[in-house]
Short mmCIF file of C-alpha atoms (C1' of nucleotides) in Angstrom, two decimals:
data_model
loop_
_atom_site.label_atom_id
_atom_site.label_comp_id
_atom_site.label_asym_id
_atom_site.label_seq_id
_atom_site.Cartn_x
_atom_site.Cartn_y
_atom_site.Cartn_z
CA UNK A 45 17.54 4.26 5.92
CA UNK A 46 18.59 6.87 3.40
CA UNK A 47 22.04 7.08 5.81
CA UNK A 48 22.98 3.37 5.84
CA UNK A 49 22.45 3.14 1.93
CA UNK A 50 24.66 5.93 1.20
CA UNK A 51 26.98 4.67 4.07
CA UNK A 52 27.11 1.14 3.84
CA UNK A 53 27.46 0.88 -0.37
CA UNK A 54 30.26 -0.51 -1.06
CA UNK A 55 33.17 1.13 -2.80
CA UNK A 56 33.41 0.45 -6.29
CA UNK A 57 34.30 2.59 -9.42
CA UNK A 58 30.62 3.36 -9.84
CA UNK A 59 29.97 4.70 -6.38
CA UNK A 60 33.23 6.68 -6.63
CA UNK A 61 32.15 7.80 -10.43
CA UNK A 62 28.73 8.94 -9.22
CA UNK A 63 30.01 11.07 -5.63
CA UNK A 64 32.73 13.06 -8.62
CA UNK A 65 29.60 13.64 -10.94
CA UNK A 66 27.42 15.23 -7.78
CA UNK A 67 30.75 17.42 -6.54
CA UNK A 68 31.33 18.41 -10.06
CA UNK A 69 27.63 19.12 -10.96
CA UNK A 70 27.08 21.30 -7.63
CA UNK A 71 30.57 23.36 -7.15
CA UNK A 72 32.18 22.14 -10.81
CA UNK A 73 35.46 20.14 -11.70
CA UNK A 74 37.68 21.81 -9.90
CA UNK A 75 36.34 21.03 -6.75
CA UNK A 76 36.67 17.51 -7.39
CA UNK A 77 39.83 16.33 -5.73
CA UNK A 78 40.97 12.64 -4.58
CA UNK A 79 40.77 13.84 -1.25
CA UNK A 80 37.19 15.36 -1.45
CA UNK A 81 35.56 12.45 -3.16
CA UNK A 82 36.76 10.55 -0.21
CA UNK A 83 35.41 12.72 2.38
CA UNK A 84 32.20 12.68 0.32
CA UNK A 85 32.26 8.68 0.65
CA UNK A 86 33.62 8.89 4.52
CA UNK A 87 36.38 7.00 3.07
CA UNK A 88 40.43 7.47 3.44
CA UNK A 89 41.68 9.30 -0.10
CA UNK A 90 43.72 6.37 -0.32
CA UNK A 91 40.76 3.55 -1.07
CA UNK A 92 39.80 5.36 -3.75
CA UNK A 93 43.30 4.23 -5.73
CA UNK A 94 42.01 0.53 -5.59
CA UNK A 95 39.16 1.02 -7.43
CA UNK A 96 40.95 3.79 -9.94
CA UNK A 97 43.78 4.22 -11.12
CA UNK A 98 43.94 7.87 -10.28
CA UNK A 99 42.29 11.44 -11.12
CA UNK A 100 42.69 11.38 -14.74
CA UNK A 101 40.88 7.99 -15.17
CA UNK A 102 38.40 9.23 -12.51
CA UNK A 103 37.24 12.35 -14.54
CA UNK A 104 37.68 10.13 -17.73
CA UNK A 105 34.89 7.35 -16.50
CA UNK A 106 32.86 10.39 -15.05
CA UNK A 107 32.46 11.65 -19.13
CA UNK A 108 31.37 8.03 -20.09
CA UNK A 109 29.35 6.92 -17.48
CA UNK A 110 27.05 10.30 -18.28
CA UNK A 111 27.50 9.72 -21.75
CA UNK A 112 24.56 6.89 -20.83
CA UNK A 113 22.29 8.85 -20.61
CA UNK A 114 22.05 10.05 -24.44
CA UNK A 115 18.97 8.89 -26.10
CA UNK A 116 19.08 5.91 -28.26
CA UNK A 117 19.95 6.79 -32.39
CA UNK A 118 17.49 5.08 -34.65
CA UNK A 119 20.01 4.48 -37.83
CA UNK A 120 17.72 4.03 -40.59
CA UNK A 121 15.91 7.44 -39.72
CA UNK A 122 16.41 10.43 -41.69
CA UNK A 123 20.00 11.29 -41.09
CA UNK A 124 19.39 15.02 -40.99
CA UNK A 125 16.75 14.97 -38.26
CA UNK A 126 18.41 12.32 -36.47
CA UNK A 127 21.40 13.77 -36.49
CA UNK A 128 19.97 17.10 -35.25
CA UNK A 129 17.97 15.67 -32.74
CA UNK A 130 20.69 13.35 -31.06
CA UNK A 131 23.33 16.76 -31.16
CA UNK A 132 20.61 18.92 -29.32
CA UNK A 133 20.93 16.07 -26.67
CA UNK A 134 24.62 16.61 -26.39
CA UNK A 135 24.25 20.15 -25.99
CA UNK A 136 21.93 19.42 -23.32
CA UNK A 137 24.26 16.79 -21.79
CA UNK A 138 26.79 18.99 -21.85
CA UNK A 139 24.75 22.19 -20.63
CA UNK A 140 23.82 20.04 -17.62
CA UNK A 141 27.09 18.50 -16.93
CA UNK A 142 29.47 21.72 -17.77
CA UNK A 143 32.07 18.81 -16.34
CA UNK A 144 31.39 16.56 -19.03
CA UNK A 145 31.64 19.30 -21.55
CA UNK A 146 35.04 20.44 -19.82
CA UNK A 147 36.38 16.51 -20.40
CA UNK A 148 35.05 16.57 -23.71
CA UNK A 149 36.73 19.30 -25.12
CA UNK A 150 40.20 18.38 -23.78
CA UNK A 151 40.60 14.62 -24.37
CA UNK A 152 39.10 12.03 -26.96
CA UNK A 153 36.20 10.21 -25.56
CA UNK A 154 37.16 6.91 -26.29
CA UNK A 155 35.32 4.87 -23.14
CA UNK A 156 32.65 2.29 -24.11
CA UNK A 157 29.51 4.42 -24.21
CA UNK A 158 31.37 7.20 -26.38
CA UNK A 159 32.92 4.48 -28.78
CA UNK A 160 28.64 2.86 -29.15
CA UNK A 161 27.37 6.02 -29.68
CA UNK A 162 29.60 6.82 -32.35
CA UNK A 163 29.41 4.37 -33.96
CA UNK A 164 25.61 4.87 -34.29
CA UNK A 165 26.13 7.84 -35.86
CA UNK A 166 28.50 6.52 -37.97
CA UNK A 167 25.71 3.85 -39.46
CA UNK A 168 23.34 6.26 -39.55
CA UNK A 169 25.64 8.38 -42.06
CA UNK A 170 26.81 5.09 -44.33
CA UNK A 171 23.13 4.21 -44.11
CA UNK A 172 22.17 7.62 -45.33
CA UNK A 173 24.59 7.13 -48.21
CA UNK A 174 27.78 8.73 -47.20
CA UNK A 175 30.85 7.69 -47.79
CA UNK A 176 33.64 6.65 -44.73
CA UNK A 177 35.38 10.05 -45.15
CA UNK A 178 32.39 11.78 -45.72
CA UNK A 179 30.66 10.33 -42.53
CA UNK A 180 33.68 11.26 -40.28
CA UNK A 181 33.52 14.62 -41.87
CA UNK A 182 30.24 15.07 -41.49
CA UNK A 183 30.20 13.69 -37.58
CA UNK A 184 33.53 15.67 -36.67
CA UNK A 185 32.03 19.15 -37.88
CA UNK A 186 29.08 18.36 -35.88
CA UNK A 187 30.81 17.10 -32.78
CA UNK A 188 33.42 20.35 -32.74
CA UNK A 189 30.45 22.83 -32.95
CA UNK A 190 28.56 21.62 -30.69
CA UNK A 191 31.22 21.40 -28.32
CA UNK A 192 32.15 24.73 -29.18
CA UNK A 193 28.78 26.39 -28.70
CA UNK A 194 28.48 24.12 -25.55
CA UNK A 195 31.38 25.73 -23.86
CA UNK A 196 30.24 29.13 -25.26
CA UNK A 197 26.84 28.85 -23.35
CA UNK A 198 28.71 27.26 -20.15
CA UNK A 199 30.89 30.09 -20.31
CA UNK A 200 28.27 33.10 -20.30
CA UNK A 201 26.12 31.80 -17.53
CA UNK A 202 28.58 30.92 -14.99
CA UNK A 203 28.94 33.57 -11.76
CA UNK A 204 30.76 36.80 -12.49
CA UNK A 205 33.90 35.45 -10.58
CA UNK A 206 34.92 32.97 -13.38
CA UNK A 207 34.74 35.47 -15.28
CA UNK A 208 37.23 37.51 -17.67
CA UNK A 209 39.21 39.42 -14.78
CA UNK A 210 40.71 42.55 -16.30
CA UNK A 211 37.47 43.77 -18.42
CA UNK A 212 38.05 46.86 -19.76
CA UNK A 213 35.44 49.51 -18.62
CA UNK A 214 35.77 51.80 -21.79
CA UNK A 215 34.29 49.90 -24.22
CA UNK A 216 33.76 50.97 -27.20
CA UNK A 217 30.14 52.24 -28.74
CA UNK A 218 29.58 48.96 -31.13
CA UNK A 219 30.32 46.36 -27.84
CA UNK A 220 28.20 48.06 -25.58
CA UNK A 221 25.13 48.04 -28.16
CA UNK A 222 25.50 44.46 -28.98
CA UNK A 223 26.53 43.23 -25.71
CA UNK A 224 23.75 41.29 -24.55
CA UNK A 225 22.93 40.18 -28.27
CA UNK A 226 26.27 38.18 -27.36
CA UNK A 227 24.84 36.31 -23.83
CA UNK A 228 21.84 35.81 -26.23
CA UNK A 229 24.00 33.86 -29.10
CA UNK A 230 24.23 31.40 -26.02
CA UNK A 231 20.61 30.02 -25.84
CA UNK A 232 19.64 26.61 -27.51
CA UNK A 233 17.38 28.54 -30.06
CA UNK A 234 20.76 30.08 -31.24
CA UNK A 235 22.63 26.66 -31.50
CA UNK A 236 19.56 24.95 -33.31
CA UNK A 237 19.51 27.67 -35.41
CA UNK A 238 23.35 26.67 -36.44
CA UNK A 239 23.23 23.75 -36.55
CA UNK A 240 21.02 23.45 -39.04
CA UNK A 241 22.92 25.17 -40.88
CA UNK A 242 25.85 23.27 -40.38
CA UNK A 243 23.87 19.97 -41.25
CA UNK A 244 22.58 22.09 -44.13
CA UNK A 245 26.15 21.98 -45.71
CA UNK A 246 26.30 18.57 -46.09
CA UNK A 247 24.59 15.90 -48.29
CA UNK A 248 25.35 12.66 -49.06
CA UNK A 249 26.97 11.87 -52.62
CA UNK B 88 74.47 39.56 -21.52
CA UNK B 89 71.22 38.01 -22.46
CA UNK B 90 72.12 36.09 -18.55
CA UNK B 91 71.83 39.43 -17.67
CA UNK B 92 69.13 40.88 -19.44
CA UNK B 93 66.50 38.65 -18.59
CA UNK B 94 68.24 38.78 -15.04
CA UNK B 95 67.36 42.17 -14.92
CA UNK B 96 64.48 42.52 -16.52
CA UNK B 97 62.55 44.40 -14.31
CA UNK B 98 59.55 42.77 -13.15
CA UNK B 99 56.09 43.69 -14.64
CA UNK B 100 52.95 42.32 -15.71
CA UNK B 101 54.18 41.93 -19.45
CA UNK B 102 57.29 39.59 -18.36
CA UNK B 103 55.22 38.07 -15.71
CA UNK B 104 52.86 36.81 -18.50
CA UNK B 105 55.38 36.04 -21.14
CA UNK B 106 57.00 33.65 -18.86
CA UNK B 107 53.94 31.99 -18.25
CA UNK B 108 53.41 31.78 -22.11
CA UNK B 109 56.83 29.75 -22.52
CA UNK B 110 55.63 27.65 -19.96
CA UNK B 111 52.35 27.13 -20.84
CA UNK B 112 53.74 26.07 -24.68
CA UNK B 113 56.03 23.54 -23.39
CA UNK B 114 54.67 21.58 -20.86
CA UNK B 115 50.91 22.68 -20.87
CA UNK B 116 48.45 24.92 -18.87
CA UNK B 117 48.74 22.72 -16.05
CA UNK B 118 52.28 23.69 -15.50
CA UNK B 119 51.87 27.01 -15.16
CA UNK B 120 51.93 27.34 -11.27
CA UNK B 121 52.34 31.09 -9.68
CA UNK B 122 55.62 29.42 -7.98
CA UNK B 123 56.99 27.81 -11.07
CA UNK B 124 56.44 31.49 -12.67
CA UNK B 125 58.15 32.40 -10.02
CA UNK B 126 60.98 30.17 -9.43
CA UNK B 127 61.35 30.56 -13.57
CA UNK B 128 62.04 34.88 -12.87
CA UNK B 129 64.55 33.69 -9.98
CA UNK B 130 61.41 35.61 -7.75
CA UNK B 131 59.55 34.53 -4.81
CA UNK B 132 56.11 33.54 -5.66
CA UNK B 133 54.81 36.54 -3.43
CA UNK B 134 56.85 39.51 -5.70
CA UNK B 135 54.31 38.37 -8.56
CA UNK B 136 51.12 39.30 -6.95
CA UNK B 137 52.49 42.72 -6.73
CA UNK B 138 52.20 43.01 -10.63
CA UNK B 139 49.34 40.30 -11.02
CA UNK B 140 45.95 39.57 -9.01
CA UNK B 141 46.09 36.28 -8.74
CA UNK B 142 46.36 33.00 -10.94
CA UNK B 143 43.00 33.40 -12.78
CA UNK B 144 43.74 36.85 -13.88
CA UNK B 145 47.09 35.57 -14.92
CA UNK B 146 45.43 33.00 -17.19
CA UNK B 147 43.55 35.79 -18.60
CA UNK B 148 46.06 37.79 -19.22
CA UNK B 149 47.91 34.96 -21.07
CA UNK B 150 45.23 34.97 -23.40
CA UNK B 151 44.60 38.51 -24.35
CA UNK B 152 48.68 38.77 -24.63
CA UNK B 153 48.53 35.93 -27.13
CA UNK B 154 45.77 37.42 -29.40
CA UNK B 155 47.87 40.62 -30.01
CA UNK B 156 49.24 38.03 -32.64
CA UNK B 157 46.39 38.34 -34.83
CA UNK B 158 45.80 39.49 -38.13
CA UNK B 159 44.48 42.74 -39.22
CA UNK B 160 40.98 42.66 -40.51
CA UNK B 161 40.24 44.68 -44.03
CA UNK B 162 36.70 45.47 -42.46
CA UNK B 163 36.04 47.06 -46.33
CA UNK B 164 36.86 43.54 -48.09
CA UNK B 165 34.48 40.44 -48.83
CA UNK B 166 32.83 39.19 -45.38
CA UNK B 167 33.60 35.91 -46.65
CA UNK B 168 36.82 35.00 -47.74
CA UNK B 169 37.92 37.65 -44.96
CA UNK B 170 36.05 35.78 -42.49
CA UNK B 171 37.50 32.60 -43.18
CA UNK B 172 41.09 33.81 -43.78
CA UNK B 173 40.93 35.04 -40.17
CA UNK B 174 39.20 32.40 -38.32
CA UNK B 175 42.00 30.30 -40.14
CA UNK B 176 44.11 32.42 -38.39
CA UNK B 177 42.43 31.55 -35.09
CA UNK B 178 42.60 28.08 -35.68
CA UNK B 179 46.70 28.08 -36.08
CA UNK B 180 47.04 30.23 -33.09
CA UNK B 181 44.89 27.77 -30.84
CA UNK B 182 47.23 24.81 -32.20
CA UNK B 183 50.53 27.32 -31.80
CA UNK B 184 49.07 27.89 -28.21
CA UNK B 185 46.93 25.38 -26.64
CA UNK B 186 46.83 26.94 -23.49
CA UNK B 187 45.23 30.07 -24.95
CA UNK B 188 42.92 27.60 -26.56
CA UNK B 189 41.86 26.39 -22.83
CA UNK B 190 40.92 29.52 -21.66
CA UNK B 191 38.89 30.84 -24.54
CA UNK B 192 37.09 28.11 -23.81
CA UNK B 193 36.58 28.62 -20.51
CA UNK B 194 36.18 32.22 -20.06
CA UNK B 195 34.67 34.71 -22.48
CA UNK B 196 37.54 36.81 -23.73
CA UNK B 197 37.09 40.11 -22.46
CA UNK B 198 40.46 41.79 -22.38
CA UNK B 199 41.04 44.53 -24.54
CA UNK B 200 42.87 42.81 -27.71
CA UNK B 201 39.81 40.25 -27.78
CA UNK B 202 37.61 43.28 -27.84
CA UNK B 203 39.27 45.40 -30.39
CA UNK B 204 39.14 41.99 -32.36
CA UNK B 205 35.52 41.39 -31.78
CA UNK B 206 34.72 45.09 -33.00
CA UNK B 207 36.34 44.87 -35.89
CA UNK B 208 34.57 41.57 -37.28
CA UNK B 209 31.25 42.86 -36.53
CA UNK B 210 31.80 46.05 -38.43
CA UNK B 211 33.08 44.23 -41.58
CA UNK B 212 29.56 41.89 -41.21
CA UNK B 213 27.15 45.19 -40.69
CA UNK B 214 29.27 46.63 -43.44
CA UNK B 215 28.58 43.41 -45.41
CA UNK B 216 24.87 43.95 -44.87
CA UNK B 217 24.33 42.22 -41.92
CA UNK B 218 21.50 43.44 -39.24
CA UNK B 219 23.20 43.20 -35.66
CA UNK B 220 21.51 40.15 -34.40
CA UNK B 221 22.67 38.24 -37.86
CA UNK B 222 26.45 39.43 -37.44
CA UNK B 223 26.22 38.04 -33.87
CA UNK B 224 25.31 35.01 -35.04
CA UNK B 225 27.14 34.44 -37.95
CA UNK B 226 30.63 35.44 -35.56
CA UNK B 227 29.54 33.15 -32.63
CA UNK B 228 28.53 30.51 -34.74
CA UNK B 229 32.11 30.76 -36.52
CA UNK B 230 33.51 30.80 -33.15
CA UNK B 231 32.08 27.97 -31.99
CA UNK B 232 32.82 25.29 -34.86
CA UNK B 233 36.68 27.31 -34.49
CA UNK B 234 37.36 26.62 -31.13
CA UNK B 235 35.33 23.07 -31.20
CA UNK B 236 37.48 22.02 -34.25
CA UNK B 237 41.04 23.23 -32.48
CA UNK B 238 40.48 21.51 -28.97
CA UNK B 239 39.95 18.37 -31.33
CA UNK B 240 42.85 18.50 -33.03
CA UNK B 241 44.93 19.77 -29.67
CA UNK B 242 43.34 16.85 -28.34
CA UNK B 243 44.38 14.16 -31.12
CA UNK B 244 47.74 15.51 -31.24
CA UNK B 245 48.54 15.42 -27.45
CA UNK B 246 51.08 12.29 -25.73
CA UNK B 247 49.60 9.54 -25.45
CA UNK B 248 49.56 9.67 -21.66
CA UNK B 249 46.84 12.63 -21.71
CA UNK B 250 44.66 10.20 -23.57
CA UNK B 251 41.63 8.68 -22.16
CA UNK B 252 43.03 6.40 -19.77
CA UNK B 253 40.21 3.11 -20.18
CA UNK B 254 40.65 2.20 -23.90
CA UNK B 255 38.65 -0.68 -24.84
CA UNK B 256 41.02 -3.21 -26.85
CA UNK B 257 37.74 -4.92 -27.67
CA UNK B 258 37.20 -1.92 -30.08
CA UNK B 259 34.56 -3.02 -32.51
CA UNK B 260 34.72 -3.26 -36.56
CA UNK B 261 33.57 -0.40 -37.86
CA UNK B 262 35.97 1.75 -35.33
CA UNK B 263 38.79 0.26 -35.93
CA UNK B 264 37.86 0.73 -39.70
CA UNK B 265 37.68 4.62 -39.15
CA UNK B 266 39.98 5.19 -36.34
CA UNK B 267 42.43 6.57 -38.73
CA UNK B 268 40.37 8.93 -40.03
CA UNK B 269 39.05 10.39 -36.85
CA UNK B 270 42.96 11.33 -36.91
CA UNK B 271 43.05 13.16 -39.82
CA UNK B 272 39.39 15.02 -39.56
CA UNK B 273 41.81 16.83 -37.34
CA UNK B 274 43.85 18.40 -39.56
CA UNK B 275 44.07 21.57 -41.44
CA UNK B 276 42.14 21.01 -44.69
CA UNK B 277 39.24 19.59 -43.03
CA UNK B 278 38.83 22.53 -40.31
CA UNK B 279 38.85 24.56 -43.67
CA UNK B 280 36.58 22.70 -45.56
CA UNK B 281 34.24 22.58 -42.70
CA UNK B 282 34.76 26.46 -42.19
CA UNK B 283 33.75 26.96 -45.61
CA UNK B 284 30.54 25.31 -45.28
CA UNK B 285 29.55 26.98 -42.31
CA UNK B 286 30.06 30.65 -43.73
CA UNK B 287 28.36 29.40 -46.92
CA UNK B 288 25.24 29.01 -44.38
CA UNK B 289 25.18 32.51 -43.65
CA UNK B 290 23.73 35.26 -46.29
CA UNK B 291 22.90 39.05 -45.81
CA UNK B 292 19.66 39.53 -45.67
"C1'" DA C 269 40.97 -8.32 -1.06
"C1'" DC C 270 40.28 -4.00 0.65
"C1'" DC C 271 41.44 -0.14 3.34
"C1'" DT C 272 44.43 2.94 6.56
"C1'" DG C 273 48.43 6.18 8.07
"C1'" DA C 274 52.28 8.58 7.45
"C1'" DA C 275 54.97 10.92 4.34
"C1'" DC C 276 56.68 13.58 0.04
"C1'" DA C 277 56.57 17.03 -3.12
"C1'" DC C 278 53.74 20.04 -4.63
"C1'" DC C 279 49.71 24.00 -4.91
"C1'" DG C 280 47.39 29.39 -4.27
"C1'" DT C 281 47.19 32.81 -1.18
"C1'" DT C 282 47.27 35.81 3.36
"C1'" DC C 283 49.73 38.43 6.36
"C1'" DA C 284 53.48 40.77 8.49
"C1'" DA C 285 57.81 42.33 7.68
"C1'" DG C 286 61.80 44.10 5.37
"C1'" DT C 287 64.30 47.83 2.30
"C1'" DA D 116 57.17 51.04 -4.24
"C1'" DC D 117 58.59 46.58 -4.56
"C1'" DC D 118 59.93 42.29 -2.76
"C1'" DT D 119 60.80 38.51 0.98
"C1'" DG D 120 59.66 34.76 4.63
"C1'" DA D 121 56.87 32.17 7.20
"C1'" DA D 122 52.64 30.11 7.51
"C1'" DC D 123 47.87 28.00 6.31
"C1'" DA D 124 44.98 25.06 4.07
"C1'" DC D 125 44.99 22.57 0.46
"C1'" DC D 126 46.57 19.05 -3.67
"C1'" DG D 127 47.93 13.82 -6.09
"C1'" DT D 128 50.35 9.97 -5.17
"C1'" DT D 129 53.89 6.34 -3.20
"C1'" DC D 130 54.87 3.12 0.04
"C1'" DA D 131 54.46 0.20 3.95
"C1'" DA D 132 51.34 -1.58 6.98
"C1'" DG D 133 47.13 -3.31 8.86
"C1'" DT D 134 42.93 -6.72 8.78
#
DNA sequence: ACCTGAACACCGTTCAAGT
DNA sequence: ACCTGAACACCGTTCAAGT
């Protein structure tokens, strides 16, 4: 049953899209090759180019099609709340899909579900009273630190291995006391905490 | 002469990683390959893991090296203005070196310069009036909207080819309205006015 | 229209060997 | 101590061919 779904789908950009998105959740991005998604689909590496252009488009449509699953924006809400509410779900998004957070940070997200949701938050800021440059000001801050602490948090609770290689062992006294305050800066309390504060620095005209 | 000075350079971790560096800056992380290192030092890939773990440590080595470039920090002067002075500073060497960018946001920085680094903008926050957890938070939170706000300008200032591959010409209205200045919340100014208002979040206690 | 097979030019790294 | 050479198990992608 279970085997002649998975076997007999056909191949299509979404089927391709969604066997990257389980390598890359399980063993992350760098596992994903051309040549491993095809295994994964009992495919020749090869098939995959008819349905995508190649690996850059591939990880590009795997950072849209997850961007469906942020939650809806209501633009005539209060932009403040709103705005803090709908971030916290991109730091989750990106907290559960490192990957996504990886694409993120290195390319503009400019696919269909990136350019809707955008533009969501763009009403909700002109709604709120802002004006254009204010909005994109306003969104961009947001965007880059939650990205930021995104990566931050991705960063401190992956296995020792991807870690920092050469760590010095002498640290000094001041390091070693606030060491773990550091892996603690990483929890969602800590990126609520900023950004409200971030949100806090802005107000419409 | 210089033919024969970096001919004979003797090979160590140091030239290992500054070759790297030039690589890195002019055609991108993803260049830097242990044989292209190699082929660049007229070495066989093999001599460099003599002087070098592997590639990973190399990439973290990169970093660290690149950091050196930093600033001194007046740990006696205003938290504030210093603070944003030298996370200005940060910003224009993530744009100068965009693969240094990559890994800091990748990897915690653990290397010694990044340490030393760390230490000292703690002490100038405790010595501001901080308590330890605050500092913590006030420095990640910098941090975070730092490196956020340089991989989005890195990543609105890259070819065209790195760009997300599935544009949608059918771009609506309002996006094509503010396009332009998506462009420009990239740039200098608006990292700086954004900086401002995040530090202005933060107060001693 | 959709997929395969062979091939090309790359990777990082191990292992044994040279000097 | 420092470097080389050959080899292994991978990559992304092109190109011609099958059905």
């Amino acid at each position: 049953m279970r085997k002649t779904a998975s076997r007999s789908a056909a191949l299509d950009a979404d089927v391709i899209i969604e066997a990257a998105l389980v390598i890359a959740d399980e063993e992350g991005l760098d596992s994903v090759s051309m040549r491993r998604v095809a295994a994964e689909l009992a495919v020749t590496p090869m098939a995959l180019y008819y349905h995508v252009e190649g690996k850059e488009q591939l990880v590009d449509l795997m950072a849209d099609y997850s961007l469906r699953a942020l939650p809806e924006i209501d633009v005539a809400a209060a932009w403040d709340t709103e705005l803090e509410r709908h971030f916290i779900a991109f730091h989750r998004l990106f907290v559960a899909h490192p990957a996504v957070a990886e694409v993120t940070s290195r390319r503009p997200l400019e696919g269909p579900t990136a350019t809707r949701v955008g533009e969501q938050i763009l009403q909700l800021l002109t709604a709120a009273g802002f004006g254009d440059a204010e909005a994109v000001a306003v969104f961009v801050a947001l965007f880059n630190y939650t990205v930021g602490a995104s990566l931050y948090r991705l960063s401190r609770h992956r296995p020792l291995e991807h870690r920092l290689a050469n760590v010095t062992d002498e640290a000094t006294p001041i390091s070693r006391r606030l060491r773990d305050r550091f892996v603690v800066a990483g929890a969602e309390e800590q990126f609520v905490d900023g950004l409200r504060r971030v949100i806090a620095g802005y107000r419409p005209r």
